[in-house]
Short mmCIF file of C-alpha atoms in Angstrom, two decimals:
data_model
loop_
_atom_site.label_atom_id
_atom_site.label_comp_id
_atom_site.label_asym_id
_atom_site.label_seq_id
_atom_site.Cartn_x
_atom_site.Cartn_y
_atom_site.Cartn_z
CA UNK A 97 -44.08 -30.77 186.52
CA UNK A 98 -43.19 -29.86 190.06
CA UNK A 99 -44.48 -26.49 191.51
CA UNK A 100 -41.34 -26.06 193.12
CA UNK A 101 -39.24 -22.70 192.87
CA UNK A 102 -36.25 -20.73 194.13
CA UNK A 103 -36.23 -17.20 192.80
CA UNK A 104 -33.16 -16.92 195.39
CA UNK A 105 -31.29 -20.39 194.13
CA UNK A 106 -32.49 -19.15 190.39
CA UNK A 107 -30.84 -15.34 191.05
CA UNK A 108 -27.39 -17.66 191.64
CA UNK A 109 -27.39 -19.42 188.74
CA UNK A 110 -28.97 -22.56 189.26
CA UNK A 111 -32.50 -23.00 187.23
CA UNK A 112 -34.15 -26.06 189.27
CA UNK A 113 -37.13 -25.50 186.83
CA UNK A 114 -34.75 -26.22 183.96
CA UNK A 115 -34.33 -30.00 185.27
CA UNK A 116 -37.56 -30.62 185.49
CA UNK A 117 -38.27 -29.73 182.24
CA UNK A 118 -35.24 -32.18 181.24
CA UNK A 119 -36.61 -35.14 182.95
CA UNK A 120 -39.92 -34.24 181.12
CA UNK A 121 -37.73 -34.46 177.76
CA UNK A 122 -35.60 -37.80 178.47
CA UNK A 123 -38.46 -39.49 180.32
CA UNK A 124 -39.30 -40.95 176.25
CA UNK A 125 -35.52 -41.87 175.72
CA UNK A 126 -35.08 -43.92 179.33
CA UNK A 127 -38.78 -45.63 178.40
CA UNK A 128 -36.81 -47.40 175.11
CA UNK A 129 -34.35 -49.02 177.58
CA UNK A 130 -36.86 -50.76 180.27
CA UNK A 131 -36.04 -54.50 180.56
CA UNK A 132 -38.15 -56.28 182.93
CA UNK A 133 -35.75 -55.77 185.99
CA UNK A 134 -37.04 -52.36 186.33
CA UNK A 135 -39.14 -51.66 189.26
CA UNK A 136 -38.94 -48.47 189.84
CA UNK A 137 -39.48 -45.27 187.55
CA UNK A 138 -37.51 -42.03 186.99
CA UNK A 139 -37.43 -38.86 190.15
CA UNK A 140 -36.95 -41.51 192.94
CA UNK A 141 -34.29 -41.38 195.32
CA UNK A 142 -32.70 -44.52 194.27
CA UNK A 143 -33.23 -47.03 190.74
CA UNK A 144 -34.51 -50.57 191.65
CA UNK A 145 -33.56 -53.43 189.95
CA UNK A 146 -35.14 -56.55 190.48
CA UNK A 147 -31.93 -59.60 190.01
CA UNK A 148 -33.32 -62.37 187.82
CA UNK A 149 -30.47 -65.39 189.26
CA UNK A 150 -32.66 -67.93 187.31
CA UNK A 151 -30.19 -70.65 186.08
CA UNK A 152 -27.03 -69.58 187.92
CA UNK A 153 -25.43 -71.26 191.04
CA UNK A 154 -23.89 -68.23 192.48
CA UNK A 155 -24.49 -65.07 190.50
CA UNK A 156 -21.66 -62.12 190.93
CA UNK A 157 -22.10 -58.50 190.03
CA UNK A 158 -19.79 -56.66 188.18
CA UNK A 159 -19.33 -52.85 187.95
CA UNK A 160 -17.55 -50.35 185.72
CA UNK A 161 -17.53 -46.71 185.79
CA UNK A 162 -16.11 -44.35 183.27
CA UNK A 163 -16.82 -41.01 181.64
CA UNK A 164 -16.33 -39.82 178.21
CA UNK A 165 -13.01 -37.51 178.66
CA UNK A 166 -11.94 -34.69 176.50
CA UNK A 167 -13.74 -36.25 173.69
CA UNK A 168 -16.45 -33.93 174.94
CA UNK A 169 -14.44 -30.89 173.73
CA UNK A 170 -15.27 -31.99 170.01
CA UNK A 171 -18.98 -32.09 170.76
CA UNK A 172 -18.87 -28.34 172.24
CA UNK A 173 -16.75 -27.63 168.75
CA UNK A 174 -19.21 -29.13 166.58
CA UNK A 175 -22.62 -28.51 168.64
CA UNK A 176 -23.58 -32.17 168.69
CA UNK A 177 -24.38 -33.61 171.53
CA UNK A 178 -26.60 -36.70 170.80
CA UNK A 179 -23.75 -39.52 170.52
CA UNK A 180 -21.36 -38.90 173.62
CA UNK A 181 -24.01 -41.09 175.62
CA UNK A 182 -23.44 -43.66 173.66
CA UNK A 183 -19.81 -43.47 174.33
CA UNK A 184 -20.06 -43.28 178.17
CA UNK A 185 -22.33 -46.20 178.42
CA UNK A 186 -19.66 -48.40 175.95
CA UNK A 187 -16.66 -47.29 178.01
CA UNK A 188 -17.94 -48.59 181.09
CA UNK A 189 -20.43 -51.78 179.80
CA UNK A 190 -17.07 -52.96 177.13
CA UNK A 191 -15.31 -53.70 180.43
CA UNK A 192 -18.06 -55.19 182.16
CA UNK A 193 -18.15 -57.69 179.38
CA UNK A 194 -14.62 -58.29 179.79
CA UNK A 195 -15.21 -60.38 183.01
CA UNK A 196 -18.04 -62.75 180.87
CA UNK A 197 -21.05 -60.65 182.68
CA UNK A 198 -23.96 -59.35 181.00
CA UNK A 199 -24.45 -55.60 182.31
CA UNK A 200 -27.81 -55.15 183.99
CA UNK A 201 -28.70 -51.46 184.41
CA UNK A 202 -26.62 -48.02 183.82
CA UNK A 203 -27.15 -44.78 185.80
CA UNK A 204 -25.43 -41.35 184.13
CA UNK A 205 -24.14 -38.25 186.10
CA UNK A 206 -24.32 -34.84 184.61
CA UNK A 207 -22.47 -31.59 185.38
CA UNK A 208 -23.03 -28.47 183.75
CA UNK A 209 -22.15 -25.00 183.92
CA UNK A 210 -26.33 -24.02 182.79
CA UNK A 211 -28.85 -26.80 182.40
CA UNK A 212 -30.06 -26.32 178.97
CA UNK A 213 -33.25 -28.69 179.02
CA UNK A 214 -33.19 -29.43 175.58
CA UNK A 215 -29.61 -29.84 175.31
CA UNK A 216 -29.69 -32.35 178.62
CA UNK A 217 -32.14 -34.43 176.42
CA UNK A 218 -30.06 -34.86 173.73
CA UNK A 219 -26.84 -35.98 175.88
CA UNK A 220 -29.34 -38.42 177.50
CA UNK A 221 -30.96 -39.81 173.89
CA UNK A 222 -27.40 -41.04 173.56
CA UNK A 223 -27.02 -42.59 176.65
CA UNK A 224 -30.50 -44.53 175.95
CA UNK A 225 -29.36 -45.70 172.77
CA UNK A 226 -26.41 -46.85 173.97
CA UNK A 227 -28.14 -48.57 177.23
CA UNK A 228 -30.70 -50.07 173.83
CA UNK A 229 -27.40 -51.05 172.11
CA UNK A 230 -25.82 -53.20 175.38
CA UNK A 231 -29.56 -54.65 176.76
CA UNK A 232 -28.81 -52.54 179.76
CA UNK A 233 -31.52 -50.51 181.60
CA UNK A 234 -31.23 -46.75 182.50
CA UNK A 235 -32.90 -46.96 185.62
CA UNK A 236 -31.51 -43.35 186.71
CA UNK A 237 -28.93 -40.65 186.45
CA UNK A 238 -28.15 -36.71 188.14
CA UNK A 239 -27.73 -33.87 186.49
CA UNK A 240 -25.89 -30.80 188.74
CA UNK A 241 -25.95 -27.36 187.43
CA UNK A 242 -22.44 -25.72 189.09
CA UNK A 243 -22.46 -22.21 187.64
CA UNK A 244 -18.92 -20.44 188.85
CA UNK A 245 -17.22 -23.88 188.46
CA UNK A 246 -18.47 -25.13 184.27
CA UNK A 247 -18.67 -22.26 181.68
CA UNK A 248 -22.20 -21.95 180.69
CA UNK A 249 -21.95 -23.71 177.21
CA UNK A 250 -20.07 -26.97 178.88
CA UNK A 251 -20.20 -30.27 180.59
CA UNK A 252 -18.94 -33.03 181.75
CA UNK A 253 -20.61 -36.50 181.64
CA UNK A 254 -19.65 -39.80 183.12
CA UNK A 255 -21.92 -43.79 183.79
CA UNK A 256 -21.74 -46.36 186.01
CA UNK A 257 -22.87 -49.60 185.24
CA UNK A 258 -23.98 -52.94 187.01
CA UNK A 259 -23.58 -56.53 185.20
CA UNK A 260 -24.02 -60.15 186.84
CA UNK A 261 -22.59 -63.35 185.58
CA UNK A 262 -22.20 -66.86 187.26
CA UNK A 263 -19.09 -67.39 189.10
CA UNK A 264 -17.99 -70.54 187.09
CA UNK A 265 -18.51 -68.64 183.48
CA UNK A 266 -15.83 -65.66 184.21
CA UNK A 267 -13.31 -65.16 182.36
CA UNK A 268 -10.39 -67.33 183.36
CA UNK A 269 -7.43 -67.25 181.70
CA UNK A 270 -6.05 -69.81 184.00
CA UNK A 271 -6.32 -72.34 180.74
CA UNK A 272 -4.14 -69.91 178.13
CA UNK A 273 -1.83 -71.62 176.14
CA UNK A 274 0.72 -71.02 173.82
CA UNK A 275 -0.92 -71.36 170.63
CA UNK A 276 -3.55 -70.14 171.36
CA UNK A 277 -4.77 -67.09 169.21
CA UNK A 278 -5.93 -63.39 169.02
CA UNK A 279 -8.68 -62.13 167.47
CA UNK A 280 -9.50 -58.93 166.73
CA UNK A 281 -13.04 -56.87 166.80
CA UNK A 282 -12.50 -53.75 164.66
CA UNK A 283 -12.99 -50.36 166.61
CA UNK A 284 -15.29 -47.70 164.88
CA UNK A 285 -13.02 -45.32 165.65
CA UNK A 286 -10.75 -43.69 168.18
CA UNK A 287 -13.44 -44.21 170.89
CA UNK A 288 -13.01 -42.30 173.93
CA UNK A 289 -9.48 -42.49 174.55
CA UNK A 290 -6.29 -40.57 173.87
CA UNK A 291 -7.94 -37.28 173.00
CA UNK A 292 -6.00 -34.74 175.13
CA UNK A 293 -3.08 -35.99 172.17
CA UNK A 294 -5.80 -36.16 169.26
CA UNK A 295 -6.63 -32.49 170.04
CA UNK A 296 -3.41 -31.38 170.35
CA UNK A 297 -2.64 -33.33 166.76
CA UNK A 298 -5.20 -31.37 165.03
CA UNK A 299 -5.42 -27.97 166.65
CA UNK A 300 -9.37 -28.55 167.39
CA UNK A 301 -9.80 -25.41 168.92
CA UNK A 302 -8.20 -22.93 166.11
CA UNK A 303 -8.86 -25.01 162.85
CA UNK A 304 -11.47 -25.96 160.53
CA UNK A 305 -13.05 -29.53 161.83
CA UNK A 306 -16.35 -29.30 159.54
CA UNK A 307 -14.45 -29.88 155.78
CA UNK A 308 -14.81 -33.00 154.72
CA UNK A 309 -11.42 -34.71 153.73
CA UNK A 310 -11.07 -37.09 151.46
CA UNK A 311 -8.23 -38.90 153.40
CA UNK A 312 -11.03 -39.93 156.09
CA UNK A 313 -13.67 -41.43 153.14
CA UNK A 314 -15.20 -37.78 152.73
CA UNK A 315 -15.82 -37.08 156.69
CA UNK A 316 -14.62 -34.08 158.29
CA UNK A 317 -12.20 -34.47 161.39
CA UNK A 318 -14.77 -33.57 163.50
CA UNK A 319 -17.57 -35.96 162.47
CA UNK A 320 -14.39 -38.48 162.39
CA UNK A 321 -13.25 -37.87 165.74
CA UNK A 322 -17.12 -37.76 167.23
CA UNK A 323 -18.08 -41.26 165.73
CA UNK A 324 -19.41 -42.76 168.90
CA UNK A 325 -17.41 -45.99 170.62
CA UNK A 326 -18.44 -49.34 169.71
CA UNK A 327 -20.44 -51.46 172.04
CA UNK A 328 -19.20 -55.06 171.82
CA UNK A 329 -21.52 -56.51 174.84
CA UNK A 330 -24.29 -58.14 172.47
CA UNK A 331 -21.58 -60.05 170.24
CA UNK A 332 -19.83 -61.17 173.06
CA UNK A 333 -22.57 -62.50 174.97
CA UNK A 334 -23.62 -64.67 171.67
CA UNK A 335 -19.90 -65.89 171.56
CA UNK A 336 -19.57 -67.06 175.41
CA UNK A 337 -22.76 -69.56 174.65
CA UNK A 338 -20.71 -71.63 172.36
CA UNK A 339 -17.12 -70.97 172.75
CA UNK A 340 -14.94 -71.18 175.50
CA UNK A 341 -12.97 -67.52 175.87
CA UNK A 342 -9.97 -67.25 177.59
CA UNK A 343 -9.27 -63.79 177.69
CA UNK A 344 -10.96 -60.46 176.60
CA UNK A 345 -9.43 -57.11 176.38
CA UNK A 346 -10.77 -53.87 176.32
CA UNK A 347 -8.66 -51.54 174.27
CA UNK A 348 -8.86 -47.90 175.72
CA UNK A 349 -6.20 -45.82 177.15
CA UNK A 350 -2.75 -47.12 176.72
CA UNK A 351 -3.72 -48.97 173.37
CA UNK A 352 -2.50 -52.51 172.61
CA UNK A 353 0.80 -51.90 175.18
CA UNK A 354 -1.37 -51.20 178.66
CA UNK A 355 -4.03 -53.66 177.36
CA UNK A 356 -3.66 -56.72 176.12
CA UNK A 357 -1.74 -57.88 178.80
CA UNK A 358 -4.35 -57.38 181.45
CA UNK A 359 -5.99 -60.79 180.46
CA UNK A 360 -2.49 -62.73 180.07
CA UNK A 361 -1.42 -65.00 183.15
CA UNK A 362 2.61 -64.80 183.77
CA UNK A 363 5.44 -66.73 181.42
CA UNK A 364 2.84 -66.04 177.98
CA UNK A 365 2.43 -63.00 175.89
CA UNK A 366 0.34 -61.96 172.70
CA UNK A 367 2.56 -61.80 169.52
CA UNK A 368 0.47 -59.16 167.82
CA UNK A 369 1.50 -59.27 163.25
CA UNK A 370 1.00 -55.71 162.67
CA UNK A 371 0.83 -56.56 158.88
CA UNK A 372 -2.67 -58.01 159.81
CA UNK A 373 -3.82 -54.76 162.13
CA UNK A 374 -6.47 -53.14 159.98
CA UNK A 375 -5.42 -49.43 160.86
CA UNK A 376 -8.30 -46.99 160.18
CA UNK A 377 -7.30 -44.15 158.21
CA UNK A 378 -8.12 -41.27 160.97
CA UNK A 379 -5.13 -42.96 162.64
CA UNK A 380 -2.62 -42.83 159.66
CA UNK A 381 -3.78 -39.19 160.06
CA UNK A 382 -2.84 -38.89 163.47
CA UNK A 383 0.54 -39.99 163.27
CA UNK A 384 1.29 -38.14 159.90
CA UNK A 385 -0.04 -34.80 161.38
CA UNK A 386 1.47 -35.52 165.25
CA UNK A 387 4.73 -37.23 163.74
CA UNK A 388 3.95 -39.63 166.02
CA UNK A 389 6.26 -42.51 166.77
CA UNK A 390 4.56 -46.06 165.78
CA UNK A 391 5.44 -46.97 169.11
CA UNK A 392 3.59 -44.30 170.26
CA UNK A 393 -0.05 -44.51 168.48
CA UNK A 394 0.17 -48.56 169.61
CA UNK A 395 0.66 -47.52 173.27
CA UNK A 396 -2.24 -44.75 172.99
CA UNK A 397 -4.71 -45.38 170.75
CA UNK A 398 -6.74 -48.73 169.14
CA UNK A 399 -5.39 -48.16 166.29
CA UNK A 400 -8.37 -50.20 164.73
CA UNK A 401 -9.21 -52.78 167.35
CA UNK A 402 -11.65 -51.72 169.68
CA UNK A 403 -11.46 -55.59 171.58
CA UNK A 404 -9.40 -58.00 171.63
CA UNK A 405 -10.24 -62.40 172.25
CA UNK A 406 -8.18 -64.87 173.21
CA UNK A 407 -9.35 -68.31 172.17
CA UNK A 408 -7.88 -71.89 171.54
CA UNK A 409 -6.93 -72.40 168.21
CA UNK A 410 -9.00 -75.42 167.57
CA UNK A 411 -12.12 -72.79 167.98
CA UNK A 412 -10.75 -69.67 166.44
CA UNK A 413 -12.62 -70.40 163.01
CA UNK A 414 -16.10 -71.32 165.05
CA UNK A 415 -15.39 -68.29 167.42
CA UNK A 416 -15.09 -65.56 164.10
CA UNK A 417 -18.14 -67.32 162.62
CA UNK A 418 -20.46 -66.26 165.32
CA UNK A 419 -18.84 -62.96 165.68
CA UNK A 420 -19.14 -61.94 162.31
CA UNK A 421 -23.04 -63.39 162.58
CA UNK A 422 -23.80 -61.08 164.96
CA UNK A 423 -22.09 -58.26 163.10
CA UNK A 424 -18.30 -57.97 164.02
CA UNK A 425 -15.73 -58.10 161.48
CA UNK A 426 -13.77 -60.17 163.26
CA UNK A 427 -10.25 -61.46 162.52
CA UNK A 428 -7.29 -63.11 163.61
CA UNK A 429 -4.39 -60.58 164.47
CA UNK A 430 -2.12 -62.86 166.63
CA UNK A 431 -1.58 -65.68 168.80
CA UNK A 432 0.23 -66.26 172.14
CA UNK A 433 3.51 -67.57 172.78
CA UNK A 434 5.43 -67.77 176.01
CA UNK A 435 7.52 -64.99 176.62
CA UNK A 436 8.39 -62.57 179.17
CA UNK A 437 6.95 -59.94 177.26
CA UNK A 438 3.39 -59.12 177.27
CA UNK A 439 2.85 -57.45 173.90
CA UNK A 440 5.27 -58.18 170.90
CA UNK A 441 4.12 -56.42 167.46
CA UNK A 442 6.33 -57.16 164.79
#
């Protein structure tokens, strides 16, 4: 513990004895994410990394950044604040995986209108865990009390990330064919996206989030809604060994509309059956409560799919075989076609 002290900084607002005490706290979380590419320790200026290249010809890194959005909101609501980590370190490793690279090491950045030690820890646990659940090292992170500028009882939380993957094993999808077909990895939830229109939906703020409901399998909206984001990077990496991926899509913001085409060349599109979309109940709710437009919930939300794969169709049986090994439910939702269209659901 540091000696240091402002009574002057401390008579503004800002308690720089309170972050020490929350490094003190994390310092056990960031210890259960150490891979052996860490060479440095917490409370230095900068995280090292040591780059193991063994066995690639010309390694590239690939970054993502992200934060967790109003999702936050629901934690505040419901006092829990141990699984948004885990949501901020998916948002920003899921598209790191996208490009075939395994993410490396993950830094966080906190801002808060009072640094509550203990509460610090407990956003941090879930970044760790999350960091465990991707193989990706927390080799550092800030935390910025800004009294004046976040009430005292919020904060905002965001990652950054840092993958590598040989040049010749990105994903391509310079060899997409018609043919060709979609598989789905279900989504645990509504992630981290679209929840500006999910709290408007429900009325967060001046309604009763903590009853369970029996339309969401006995879970209250809030618990619903706070389920943490799925991390698809371990899967993934097990499927790139033996099957040759031709595009991968990370659905977040803009649903299956903004993001399935971003790994389709020109002149092809995904044909999407929505017959075969498993649609998780909180998102029947949605739309019954919002009168939302089916249109609508497919261009903002997962509805179900948190990732999408494009493989041949010779390996689509091999390609759900491993997934599901390593724990994805994984199914076929589609296939692509060529068309001027990105994204057809019918």
């Amino acid at each position: 513990m540091s000696d240091s002290y402002s009574a002057s900084y401390a008579a503004a607002g800002v308690d720089i004895t309170a972050g020490y005490k929350a490094v003190e706290l994390m310092k056990s979380h960031i210890a259960r994410t150490l891979t052996s590419g860490v060479c440095s320790d917490v409370g230095g200026f900068g995280g090292l990394f040591e780059l193991d290249t063994t066995g690639m010809e010309r390694p590239v890194l690939v970054s993502g950044t992200d934060g967790v959005g109003t999702k936050l909101k629901l934690a505040f609501l419901m006092d829990k604040h141990d699984t948004v980590g885990i949501d901020c370190v998916a948002m920003c490793v899921n598209d790191i995986i996208c490009c075939g690279a395994k993410p490396l090491f993950f830094l966080d950045y906190i801002a808060c209108g009072k640094n509550v030690p203990e509460r610090i820890a407990q956003i941090v646990s879930g970044v760790a865990e999350g960091c465990v659940q991707s193989g990706a090292a927390l080799i550092g992170g800030e935390t910025a009390e800004m009294p004046g500028f976040y009430p005292e009882e919020e904060y905002d939380l965001a990652g950054f990330s840092v993958g590598v993957v040989d040049k010749k094993a990105i994903i391509d999808n310079s060899a997409m064919a018609a043919g060709d077909v979609v598989i789905a990895l279900p989504s645990s939830g509504v992630h981290s996206n679209g929840f500006s229109l999910v709290r408007k939906v429900f009325d967060v703020e001046h309604r009763d989030i903590k009853t369970p409901l029996e339309s969401l399998g006995g879970k209250s909206i809030g618990e619903t809604l706070l389920t943490p984001t799925r991390i698809y990077v371990k899967p993934m990496l097990e499927l790139f060994k033996s099957v040759k991926v031709k595009g991968v899509s990370h659905i977040t913001g803009g649903g299956f509309y903004e993001n399935i085409p971003r790994s389709i060349p020109q002149g092809l599109g995904a044909v999407i059956d929505k017959s075969a979309v498993k649609v998780l109940p909180v998102f029947e709710l949605i739309a019954k409560e919002g009168n939302i437009p089916e249109r609508d919930m497919f261009n903002t939300f997962n509805m179900g799919v948190g990732m999408s794969v494009i493989v041949a169709e010779q390996e689509a049986d091999k390609a759900l075989e491993i997934l599901r090994a390593h724990g994805e439910n994984a199914y076929v939702i589609g296939h692509v076609a060529e068309s001027e269209d990105k994204v057809r659901i019918c």
